[in-house]
Coordinates of C-alpha atoms in Angstrom, one line a residue:
M232 CA 8.7 -54.6 -56.8
E233 CA 7.5 -51.9 -58.3
K234 CA 10.2 -51.8 -60.2
K235 CA 10.5 -55.3 -61.1
K236 CA 7.1 -55.5 -62.9
L237 CA 7.5 -51.7 -64.5
I238 CA 10.4 -54.4 -66.3
F239 CA 8.5 -57.0 -66.5
I240 CA 5.9 -54.9 -68.5
Y241 CA 8.4 -53.1 -70.9
F242 CA 10.1 -56.1 -71.6
I243 CA 6.4 -58.3 -72.8
T244 CA 5.3 -54.5 -74.8
S245 CA 8.8 -54.4 -75.9
I246 CA 8.0 -58.2 -77.5
I247 CA 5.1 -57.9 -78.7
W248 CA 6.0 -53.8 -81.3
I249 CA 9.1 -55.7 -82.3
Y250 CA 7.1 -59.2 -83.3
G251 CA 4.2 -57.9 -83.6
S252 CA 4.8 -54.8 -86.5
N253 CA 7.1 -57.5 -88.4
Y254 CA 4.5 -59.2 -88.2
V255 CA 1.3 -56.4 -90.0
I256 CA 4.5 -55.6 -92.4
E257 CA 5.2 -58.9 -93.6
Q258 CA 1.9 -59.4 -94.8
Y259 CA 0.4 -55.7 -95.6
I260 CA 3.1 -53.0 -96.8
P261 CA 5.1 -54.5 -100.8
L262 CA 7.9 -54.9 -100.9
P263 CA 9.8 -51.9 -102.0
L264 CA 8.4 -49.8 -98.9
M265 CA 8.9 -52.6 -96.2
N266 CA 12.8 -51.3 -95.5
F267 CA 11.3 -47.8 -95.3
V268 CA 8.2 -48.7 -92.9
E269 CA 11.0 -50.9 -90.8
R270 CA 13.9 -47.7 -89.7
S271 CA 10.6 -45.7 -89.1
K272 CA 9.6 -48.4 -86.1
E273 CA 13.1 -49.2 -85.4
I274 CA 13.0 -44.8 -85.3
L275 CA 9.2 -45.0 -83.8
Y276 CA 9.8 -47.3 -81.2
I277 CA 13.1 -45.5 -80.0
L278 CA 11.2 -41.9 -79.7
V279 CA 8.2 -43.6 -77.6
T280 CA 10.4 -45.5 -76.0
G281 CA 13.7 -42.3 -74.5
G282 CA 9.7 -40.7 -73.5
F283 CA 8.9 -42.7 -71.4
L284 CA 12.7 -42.8 -70.2
Y285 CA 12.0 -39.1 -69.5
F286 CA 8.7 -38.6 -68.5
F287 CA 9.9 -41.6 -65.5
M288 CA 13.0 -40.7 -64.9
N289 CA 11.6 -36.6 -64.7
K290 CA 8.8 -38.4 -61.9
K291 CA 11.8 -39.8 -60.7
E292 CA 13.7 -36.8 -59.5
E293 CA 10.1 -35.1 -58.6
L294 CA 9.5 -38.4 -55.7
T295 CA 13.1 -37.2 -54.8
V296 CA 12.5 -33.7 -54.2
S297 CA 9.1 -34.9 -53.1
K298 CA 11.0 -37.4 -50.5
E299 CA 13.8 -35.1 -49.7
D300 CA 10.8 -32.4 -48.9
Q301 CA 9.3 -34.3 -47.2
Q302 CA 12.0 -35.6 -44.5
R303 CA 13.1 -31.9 -44.0
L304 CA 9.4 -31.4 -43.7
S305 CA 9.1 -34.1 -40.4
T306 CA 12.3 -33.7 -39.4
L307 CA 11.7 -30.1 -38.5
I308 CA 8.6 -30.6 -36.9
N309 CA 9.8 -33.2 -35.4
S310 CA 13.1 -30.6 -33.7
M311 CA 10.2 -28.5 -32.5
V312 CA 8.6 -28.4 -28.4
D313 CA 4.7 -28.1 -29.6
F314 CA 2.6 -30.1 -31.5
V315 CA 1.9 -30.6 -35.1
N316 CA -0.7 -32.4 -37.0
F317 CA -2.1 -32.0 -40.9
K318 CA -5.2 -33.1 -41.3
D319 CA -6.8 -33.7 -44.5
G320 CA -10.3 -31.5 -45.9
E321 CA -12.2 -35.5 -43.9
G322 CA -10.2 -34.6 -40.9
R323 CA -7.5 -38.2 -40.9
W324 CA -4.3 -37.7 -39.7
I325 CA -1.8 -36.9 -42.6
E326 CA 1.3 -36.3 -40.6
A327 CA 2.0 -35.6 -37.3
N328 CA 5.3 -35.2 -35.0
E329 CA 6.5 -37.1 -32.8
F330 CA 6.5 -35.1 -29.4
G331 CA 2.2 -35.2 -30.7
L332 CA 2.7 -38.8 -30.8
Q333 CA 4.8 -38.8 -27.4
L334 CA 1.9 -37.2 -26.0
F335 CA -1.2 -38.7 -27.2
Q336 CA 0.7 -42.0 -26.5
L337 CA 0.1 -42.9 -29.9
E338 CA 3.8 -43.6 -30.7
N339 CA 3.4 -47.6 -32.2
V340 CA 0.4 -46.9 -34.2
D341 CA 0.0 -46.1 -37.9
Y342 CA -1.7 -42.8 -37.4
R343 CA -1.9 -42.3 -41.1
G344 CA -5.2 -42.3 -42.9
K345 CA -7.8 -42.2 -39.2
K346 CA -9.5 -39.8 -37.6
D347 CA -8.7 -39.4 -33.6
S348 CA -12.1 -40.8 -33.0
E349 CA -10.7 -44.1 -34.4
L350 CA -7.2 -42.8 -32.4
A351 CA -9.0 -42.6 -29.8
N352 CA -9.6 -46.5 -29.2
Y353 CA -5.1 -46.7 -29.1
T354 CA -5.6 -44.9 -26.5
D355 CA -7.6 -45.7 -23.2
F356 CA -6.3 -42.2 -21.3
Y357 CA -6.8 -39.8 -23.7
G358 CA -9.9 -41.4 -25.3
D359 CA -12.3 -37.8 -24.7
A360 CA -9.6 -35.8 -25.7
L361 CA -8.7 -37.4 -29.2
R362 CA -12.9 -37.6 -29.3
Y363 CA -13.2 -33.8 -28.3
C364 CA -11.0 -32.3 -31.0
E365 CA -12.6 -33.7 -33.4
I366 CA -15.4 -31.3 -32.5
S367 CA -13.2 -28.5 -31.6
D368 CA -11.8 -29.0 -36.0
E369 CA -15.3 -28.4 -37.0
E370 CA -15.8 -25.2 -34.4
A371 CA -12.7 -24.2 -36.7
W372 CA -14.2 -25.3 -40.1
N373 CA -17.6 -23.4 -39.4
N374 CA -15.6 -19.9 -38.4
R375 CA -13.2 -20.9 -41.9
E376 CA -10.6 -19.0 -40.8
I377 CA -7.6 -19.3 -38.2
T378 CA -9.1 -19.9 -35.0
R379 CA -7.2 -20.2 -31.5
I380 CA -9.1 -21.9 -28.6
E381 CA -6.8 -23.1 -25.0
E382 CA -7.5 -27.1 -25.1
V383 CA -6.6 -28.9 -20.8
L384 CA -5.3 -32.5 -21.7
P385 CA -4.0 -34.7 -18.2
V386 CA -1.5 -36.2 -17.5
P387 CA -1.6 -39.2 -16.1
D388 CA 0.7 -38.5 -13.0
G389 CA -2.6 -35.8 -12.5
S390 CA -2.0 -32.8 -13.6
S391 CA -3.1 -31.3 -16.3
K392 CA -1.1 -29.7 -18.9
I393 CA -1.9 -26.3 -20.3
F394 CA -2.1 -25.7 -24.8
D395 CA -2.1 -22.8 -27.0
T396 CA -4.4 -24.3 -30.3
I397 CA -4.0 -22.3 -33.5
K398 CA -6.3 -24.1 -35.9
V399 CA -5.5 -23.3 -39.2
P400 CA -8.4 -24.8 -42.6
L401 CA -7.1 -24.6 -46.0
F402 CA -10.0 -24.7 -48.9
N403 CA -10.2 -25.7 -52.6
P404 CA -10.7 -22.7 -54.5
D405 CA -14.9 -24.7 -54.8
G406 CA -14.9 -23.7 -51.6
S407 CA -14.3 -27.7 -49.8
R408 CA -12.3 -28.6 -47.5
Q409 CA -9.3 -29.1 -48.8
G410 CA -6.3 -29.4 -45.1
L411 CA -6.3 -28.5 -41.1
V412 CA -3.1 -27.7 -39.8
I413 CA -2.8 -26.9 -36.2
I414 CA -0.1 -26.2 -34.3
G415 CA -0.5 -26.7 -30.0
R416 CA 2.1 -25.3 -27.9
D417 CA 2.4 -26.2 -24.2
I418 CA 2.1 -23.3 -22.3
T419 CA 1.6 -25.0 -18.4
E420 CA 4.6 -23.2 -17.4
K421 CA 3.7 -19.2 -18.7
K422 CA -0.2 -19.9 -17.1
E423 CA 1.7 -20.6 -13.7
M424 CA 4.0 -17.7 -13.7
A425 CA 1.2 -15.8 -15.3
L426 CA -1.0 -16.2 -12.6
K427 CA 2.0 -16.7 -9.2
L428 CA 1.9 -12.5 -10.9
A429 CA -1.0 -11.5 -10.9
E430 CA -1.6 -13.2 -6.9
S431 CA 2.1 -11.7 -6.4
Q432 CA 0.1 -7.8 -8.5
Q433 CA -2.5 -8.9 -5.6
Q434 CA -0.4 -9.4 -3.1
Y435 CA 1.5 -6.5 -4.1
K436 CA -1.2 -3.6 -4.6
S437 CA -3.6 -5.8 -1.1
L438 CA 0.1 -4.2 0.3
F439 CA -0.6 -0.5 -1.0
E440 CA -3.8 0.0 -1.4
Y441 CA -4.6 -1.4 2.5
S442 CA -1.9 -0.5 4.3
P443 CA -2.3 1.4 7.9
D444 CA 0.6 4.0 6.4
I445 CA 0.9 6.4 3.7
V446 CA 2.8 4.7 0.5
Y447 CA 4.2 7.1 -2.4
M448 CA 6.5 6.4 -4.1
M449 CA 8.1 8.9 -6.9
D450 CA 11.2 8.6 -9.0
I451 CA 14.5 9.7 -8.6
N452 CA 14.2 13.9 -9.5
G453 CA 11.6 14.0 -6.3
M454 CA 8.0 13.5 -9.3
I455 CA 5.3 11.7 -7.2
T456 CA 4.2 9.3 -9.1
N457 CA 1.8 6.5 -7.0
L458 CA -0.1 7.5 -4.0
N459 CA -2.0 5.2 -1.2
P460 CA -5.7 5.7 -0.4
Q461 CA -4.7 6.4 3.3
F462 CA -3.4 9.5 2.2
D463 CA -6.2 11.5 1.8
V464 CA -7.0 9.8 5.9
I465 CA -3.5 11.0 6.6
T466 CA -3.4 14.2 6.0
G467 CA -6.7 15.5 4.7
F468 CA -6.0 16.3 0.9
R469 CA -6.6 14.3 -2.0
R470 CA -4.0 12.4 -3.5
E471 CA -5.3 12.0 -6.9
D472 CA -4.6 16.8 -7.0
A473 CA -0.4 15.4 -5.9
I474 CA 0.9 12.6 -7.6
G475 CA 2.6 14.4 -10.7
K476 CA 3.3 17.1 -8.9
N477 CA 6.9 17.2 -7.1
V478 CA 7.7 16.5 -3.8
N479 CA 9.1 20.4 -3.3
Q480 CA 5.2 21.3 -3.5
L481 CA 4.1 19.6 -0.4
L482 CA 6.3 19.8 1.7
P483 CA 6.9 22.8 4.5
K484 CA 9.4 24.8 3.1
R485 CA 11.9 23.8 6.9
Y486 CA 13.1 20.9 4.7
R487 CA 13.1 21.6 1.1
R488 CA 16.5 22.1 1.5
Y489 CA 17.0 19.1 2.4
L490 CA 15.7 17.1 -0.8
P491 CA 18.5 16.8 -2.2
K492 CA 20.2 15.5 -0.2
F493 CA 17.6 13.3 1.4
I494 CA 16.8 11.4 -2.7
S495 CA 21.0 11.9 -3.4
T496 CA 22.3 9.4 0.1
V497 CA 18.8 7.1 -1.1
V498 CA 19.8 6.7 -4.8
E499 CA 24.2 6.6 -5.0
D500 CA 24.0 4.9 -0.9
I501 CA 21.5 2.8 -1.8
K502 CA 20.1 2.5 1.9
P503 CA 16.8 3.6 3.8
V504 CA 16.4 6.5 5.3
M505 CA 14.3 7.9 7.6
Y506 CA 13.7 10.9 9.6
E507 CA 10.8 12.9 10.3
I508 CA 8.6 15.2 9.3
N509 CA 6.0 18.4 10.7
F510 CA 3.4 17.6 7.8
P511 CA 0.3 19.9 7.8
H512 CA -2.4 18.7 7.8
A513 CA -5.8 19.9 5.2
N514 CA -7.8 22.0 8.7
G515 CA -4.8 23.1 9.4
N516 CA -3.1 20.7 12.0
R517 CA -0.2 19.5 11.8
I518 CA 1.0 16.1 12.0
I519 CA 3.9 14.1 12.8
L520 CA 5.1 10.9 10.0
Q521 CA 7.0 9.6 10.1
C522 CA 9.2 8.6 6.7
T523 CA 11.1 6.0 5.9
S524 CA 11.6 5.3 2.0
L525 CA 14.0 2.9 0.4
P526 CA 15.4 2.5 -3.0
I527 CA 13.3 0.6 -5.9
I528 CA 15.7 -1.3 -8.1
I529 CA 14.2 -2.4 -11.2
N530 CA 17.3 -4.9 -13.5
G531 CA 19.9 -3.6 -11.9
S532 CA 19.9 -0.1 -12.0
I533 CA 17.2 2.6 -8.6
A534 CA 14.6 3.0 -11.4
G535 CA 12.9 5.8 -8.0
I536 CA 12.0 5.4 -4.3
I537 CA 9.4 4.0 -2.4
G538 CA 8.3 4.4 1.0
Y539 CA 6.1 4.9 4.2
G540 CA 5.0 7.8 5.9
S541 CA 2.8 6.4 9.1
D542 CA 1.2 8.7 11.0
V543 CA 3.0 8.9 15.3
T544 CA 2.0 12.7 16.0
T545 CA -0.6 10.3 19.0
L546 CA 2.5 8.3 19.5
R547 CA 5.0 11.3 20.2
E548 CA 2.6 13.1 22.6
T549 CA 1.9 10.4 24.2
E550 CA 5.7 10.5 25.4
E551 CA 5.7 14.5 25.6
R552 CA 2.6 13.8 28.0
L553 CA 4.7 10.7 29.7
R554 CA 7.9 13.0 29.5
R555 CA 6.0 15.4 32.0
T556 CA 4.8 12.9 34.1
E557 CA 8.0 11.7 34.8
K558 CA 9.2 15.1 35.6
L559 CA 6.2 15.8 37.7
S560 CA 7.4 13.3 39.2
I561 CA 10.6 13.9 40.3
V562 CA 9.5 17.5 41.2
G563 CA 7.3 16.6 43.3
E564 CA 9.9 13.4 44.8
L565 CA 11.6 16.8 44.8
S566 CA 9.3 18.6 46.5
A567 CA 8.8 16.8 49.3
S568 CA 12.2 16.9 50.4
V569 CA 12.6 20.0 49.7
A570 CA 9.5 21.4 51.3
H571 CA 10.1 20.0 54.4
E572 CA 13.4 21.2 54.8
I573 CA 12.7 25.0 54.0
R574 CA 9.0 25.7 55.9
N575 CA 10.5 24.9 59.9
P576 CA 13.7 27.1 59.0
L577 CA 11.1 29.9 57.3
T578 CA 8.5 29.6 60.3
S579 CA 12.1 30.8 62.3
L580 CA 12.8 33.8 60.3
K581 CA 9.4 34.7 60.3
G582 CA 8.8 34.7 63.7
F583 CA 12.4 37.0 64.5
V584 CA 11.5 39.5 61.0
Q585 CA 7.5 40.1 63.3
L586 CA 9.5 40.6 66.4
L587 CA 12.2 42.7 65.3
Q588 CA 9.2 44.4 63.8
M589 CA 7.4 45.4 67.1
D590 CA 11.0 46.5 68.7
D591 CA 12.5 48.2 65.1
V592 CA 9.8 51.2 64.6
K593 CA 12.5 53.3 62.3
H594 CA 12.3 49.9 60.0
Q595 CA 9.0 48.8 59.4
Y596 CA 9.1 49.2 55.5
Y597 CA 12.5 46.7 55.8
H598 CA 10.2 44.3 57.2
Q599 CA 7.1 44.9 56.0
I600 CA 9.5 43.4 52.1
M601 CA 10.9 41.1 54.7
L602 CA 8.3 39.3 55.3
D603 CA 6.7 39.3 52.5
E604 CA 8.8 37.7 50.5
L605 CA 9.0 35.0 53.9
N606 CA 5.0 34.6 52.8
R607 CA 6.0 34.3 49.1
I608 CA 8.1 31.9 49.9
N609 CA 5.6 30.1 52.5
D610 CA 3.0 29.3 49.0
I611 CA 5.9 28.2 46.7
V612 CA 6.5 25.7 50.4
G613 CA 2.3 24.6 50.1
E614 CA 2.4 24.9 46.0
L615 CA 6.1 22.4 46.1
L616 CA 3.8 20.1 48.3
L617 CA 1.1 20.2 46.5
L618 CA 2.7 18.2 44.2
A619 CA 4.8 16.4 46.2
K620 CA 2.5 14.0 47.0
P621 CA -1.8 12.6 45.7
Q622 CA -4.6 14.7 47.5
I623 CA -7.4 12.4 48.0
L624 CA -10.0 14.5 47.1
K625 CA -13.4 15.1 48.9
Y626 CA -16.3 15.9 46.7
T627 CA -18.9 18.6 47.7
H628 CA -21.5 20.4 45.7
A629 CA -21.1 24.0 45.4
G630 CA -22.2 26.6 42.5
L631 CA -18.9 27.7 39.9
Q632 CA -21.3 31.7 40.1
K633 CA -20.4 31.6 43.2
L634 CA -16.8 30.3 43.2
L635 CA -16.0 32.5 40.7
T636 CA -17.1 36.0 42.1
D637 CA -15.5 34.9 45.5
V638 CA -11.9 35.4 42.9
I639 CA -13.2 38.0 40.9
S640 CA -14.1 40.0 43.4
L641 CA -9.7 38.4 45.0
L642 CA -8.6 40.0 42.7
N643 CA -10.0 43.1 41.9
T644 CA -7.9 44.6 43.7
E645 CA -4.8 43.6 42.1
A646 CA -6.6 44.6 38.4
S647 CA -7.4 48.1 39.5
L648 CA -3.4 48.1 40.1
Y649 CA -2.8 47.0 36.4
N650 CA -5.5 49.6 35.0
V651 CA -6.7 46.4 34.0
Q652 CA -10.8 45.7 33.8
I653 CA -12.7 42.2 34.7
E654 CA -15.9 41.3 32.5
A655 CA -17.8 38.5 34.7
S656 CA -21.0 36.4 32.1
F657 CA -22.8 34.4 34.6
P658 CA -26.4 32.7 33.3
E659 CA -29.0 32.6 35.8
N660 CA -29.8 29.0 36.2
E661 CA -27.1 28.1 39.5
I662 CA -24.3 25.6 38.1
M663 CA -23.8 23.3 41.0
I664 CA -21.1 20.8 40.1
E665 CA -18.9 17.8 42.2
C666 CA -16.0 18.9 43.1
E667 CA -13.1 20.0 45.3
P668 CA -14.5 24.5 46.3
N669 CA -10.0 25.3 47.6
Q670 CA -8.6 23.4 45.3
L671 CA -11.2 25.4 41.9
K672 CA -9.8 28.8 43.2
Q673 CA -7.2 27.9 43.5
L674 CA -7.3 27.2 39.5
F675 CA -9.5 30.1 38.7
I676 CA -6.2 32.2 40.8
N677 CA -3.7 31.2 39.2
I678 CA -5.6 31.8 35.2
I679 CA -7.4 34.6 35.7
K680 CA -4.0 36.8 37.7
N681 CA -2.0 35.7 34.8
S682 CA -4.6 36.9 32.6
I683 CA -4.8 40.4 34.7
E684 CA 0.1 41.0 34.3
A685 CA 0.2 39.8 31.3
S686 CA -2.7 42.1 29.8
Q687 CA -1.8 46.1 28.9
K688 CA -3.1 49.2 30.7
G689 CA -6.8 50.1 30.3
G690 CA -6.6 46.5 29.0
L691 CA -10.1 43.3 29.5
V692 CA -10.2 40.3 31.4
S693 CA -13.6 38.5 30.1
I694 CA -15.0 35.3 31.9
E695 CA -17.3 33.0 30.9
L696 CA -19.4 30.1 32.1
E697 CA -22.3 27.9 30.6
Q698 CA -23.5 24.7 30.0
A699 CA -23.1 23.6 26.6
E700 CA -24.4 19.5 27.8
E701 CA -25.7 17.2 30.1
N702 CA -22.6 16.5 32.3
K703 CA -20.3 19.4 31.4
V704 CA -19.1 22.9 31.9
F705 CA -17.3 25.4 30.6
I706 CA -15.3 28.1 31.2
N707 CA -13.4 30.4 29.5
I708 CA -10.4 33.2 30.3
K709 CA -9.7 35.2 27.9
D710 CA -8.0 38.5 27.9
N711 CA -6.5 40.5 25.3
G712 CA -2.3 40.6 26.8
C713 CA 0.7 40.2 25.2
G714 CA 0.4 36.8 24.6
I715 CA 2.4 33.9 23.8
S716 CA 5.0 32.3 21.9
K717 CA 4.5 29.3 20.1
E718 CA 7.3 27.7 21.3
R719 CA 6.4 28.5 24.6
L720 CA 2.9 27.5 23.7
E721 CA 4.0 23.8 23.6
K722 CA 6.1 23.5 27.1
I723 CA 3.0 25.6 29.2
G724 CA 2.3 23.5 31.8
E725 CA 5.7 22.4 32.8
P726 CA 7.0 22.6 35.9
F727 CA 10.3 25.4 36.6
Y728 CA 8.8 26.8 32.9
S729 CA 8.1 30.5 33.5
S730 CA 7.8 33.9 31.3
K731 CA 7.6 35.6 34.5
E732 CA 10.7 37.6 35.9
K733 CA 10.0 35.7 39.2
G734 CA 7.4 33.7 38.1
T735 CA 8.0 29.7 39.1
G736 CA 6.8 27.4 36.9
L737 CA 5.0 26.1 39.1
G738 CA 1.6 27.8 39.0
L739 CA 0.2 25.8 36.1
T740 CA 1.3 23.1 36.0
V741 CA -1.0 23.2 39.2
S742 CA -3.4 24.0 37.3
F743 CA -3.2 21.5 34.7
K744 CA -2.8 19.1 38.1
I745 CA -6.0 20.6 39.2
V746 CA -7.9 20.5 35.9
Q747 CA -6.9 16.8 35.3
S748 CA -7.8 15.0 38.9
H749 CA -11.9 17.1 38.5
Q750 CA -11.3 14.7 35.0
G751 CA -11.1 17.5 33.4
T752 CA -9.5 19.2 30.4
I753 CA -7.6 22.6 29.8
H754 CA -7.3 23.9 26.7
F755 CA -4.5 27.7 25.3
D756 CA -5.2 28.9 23.1
S757 CA -2.8 32.6 22.4
L758 CA -1.0 34.5 19.5
K759 CA 2.1 36.7 20.3
N760 CA 0.4 40.5 20.8
Q761 CA -3.3 39.2 20.5
G762 CA -4.4 37.8 23.9
T763 CA -5.0 34.5 25.4
S764 CA -8.1 31.8 25.6
V765 CA -7.5 29.7 28.7
Q766 CA -10.9 27.3 27.7
I767 CA -11.5 25.0 30.7
T768 CA -14.1 21.5 30.7
L769 CA -15.4 19.9 34.1
P770 CA -17.5 17.6 34.5
V771 CA -20.1 18.3 36.8
Q772 CA -20.3 14.9 38.3
Q773 CA -17.2 12.1 39.7
I774 CA -18.7 9.6 38.4
I775 CA -15.7 7.6 38.7
N776 CA -14.0 9.0 41.8
K777 CA -17.5 8.1 43.4
R778 CA -17.2 4.4 42.3
I779 CA -13.5 3.8 44.1
Q780 CA -14.1 6.5 47.3
R781 CA -17.6 3.3 46.6
L782 CA -15.2 0.6 47.0
T783 CA -12.7 1.9 48.8
K784 CA -15.3 1.9 51.6
D785 CA -16.3 -1.6 50.5
K786 CA -13.5 -3.0 50.9
G787 CA -13.0 -1.5 54.7
K788 CA -16.6 -3.0 56.2
R789 CA -14.8 -6.1 54.8
A790 CA -11.7 -5.1 56.3

């Protein structure tokens, strides 16, 4: 239509020019100059029409290039998965890609030249979102710089999409608004992944920070990279002081030679390694850690080692106590059968030796040795019977000072034989406790006798008695003798374990049982060649046993 109009104007203008110019020449140009003027008129017409043709051809080329550029731009923005929109300085839509039109349900709407608020009338669902765009556009204009915001758009299925929107305001040289370029990228999945990653990291952090066990991380060279707070609680050391150090600096010496093999097993064999170590606590005690180490695999390669260490000290001590209890139970069963079998022939042997002693004066020395050994066997059998069956204890009130004084008087003779002095330190006020006096005497005899035998000539055995708490008394028996090695100290109290040449290993077992039956505690401190200290703690009143006795009486009455 435009082409036909231009051709029509060209023909009319040409006719007017030809006839009009000819009329003017005939009327006003002299005859001699007429031919020159007509030729000049024709040349001018050619130049003018040629200039117009050249102008229109250039415009056509520019228009073609512009259309091609526009086509390329349209192809480019339509191939983008982002929302792209161009607006003029008044906020009217100039161009938008197909993704944006589909996003706002404007595929069949002639959007060009319209503002967001006008386009809002074409889509009920996105009406509010489009009207809000004008507000956010105004903020970008006022900022006069590239503005980045996150916009949440609802989706008809009830969900929503999050767009990372960039708005670029364009200005004319005079500062007036020229246009606005808007690019919005759907980051919904990215935000969800970031949220899941954050949740995963929080879960990992919670597992790491609040685990009841020690959680450790180290590189493949054994350098500690991280420790959780439980390290401070279990070991007593500060994790800040351990992080950054090689694990060699923390492990006891006896474990260091195994470290390279341990790391290679985890890293090369790619399998978990479990082991137990005795780790020094900050307070000087030893704790048992059960450790499990696993490889850290990142992008298919081993990046380090992660593991956890459980404090199994109490568990191992309980297992040891159970083992000792089982051993004691077996000893009791064995003792019950052996003791009764031994005592019958033992009585006969002792009677016959006494008869021989009366008739044979010449061999009195040998007869006495035989009687002493038979008495010793009888004492051992008595100890076996004590272990064999539970004793029904009848508690009475007794003075500890008197019990200890009687025991000291009894053992003074033996102490003199070893050239050992016994010193006693008792409070002035009499300490009365509920106990089975004979068993406590047996307990004190066993402990003090061991101290005398362990002391060197000219040694000293000190006995201290005090009541530091209302319902507890403390007895401390100390000597400066040969002491007990660490290995033997761990097994002390086990049946048939003795360091004495003629010892049965039952004396301390019986002692432990007596203390246990009195609801007390016994503890040994000793160093080789520096003496031994035995701390015995006993309750003043046997409260629990009283309740048991009362319940037993009540059941008897009901029966």
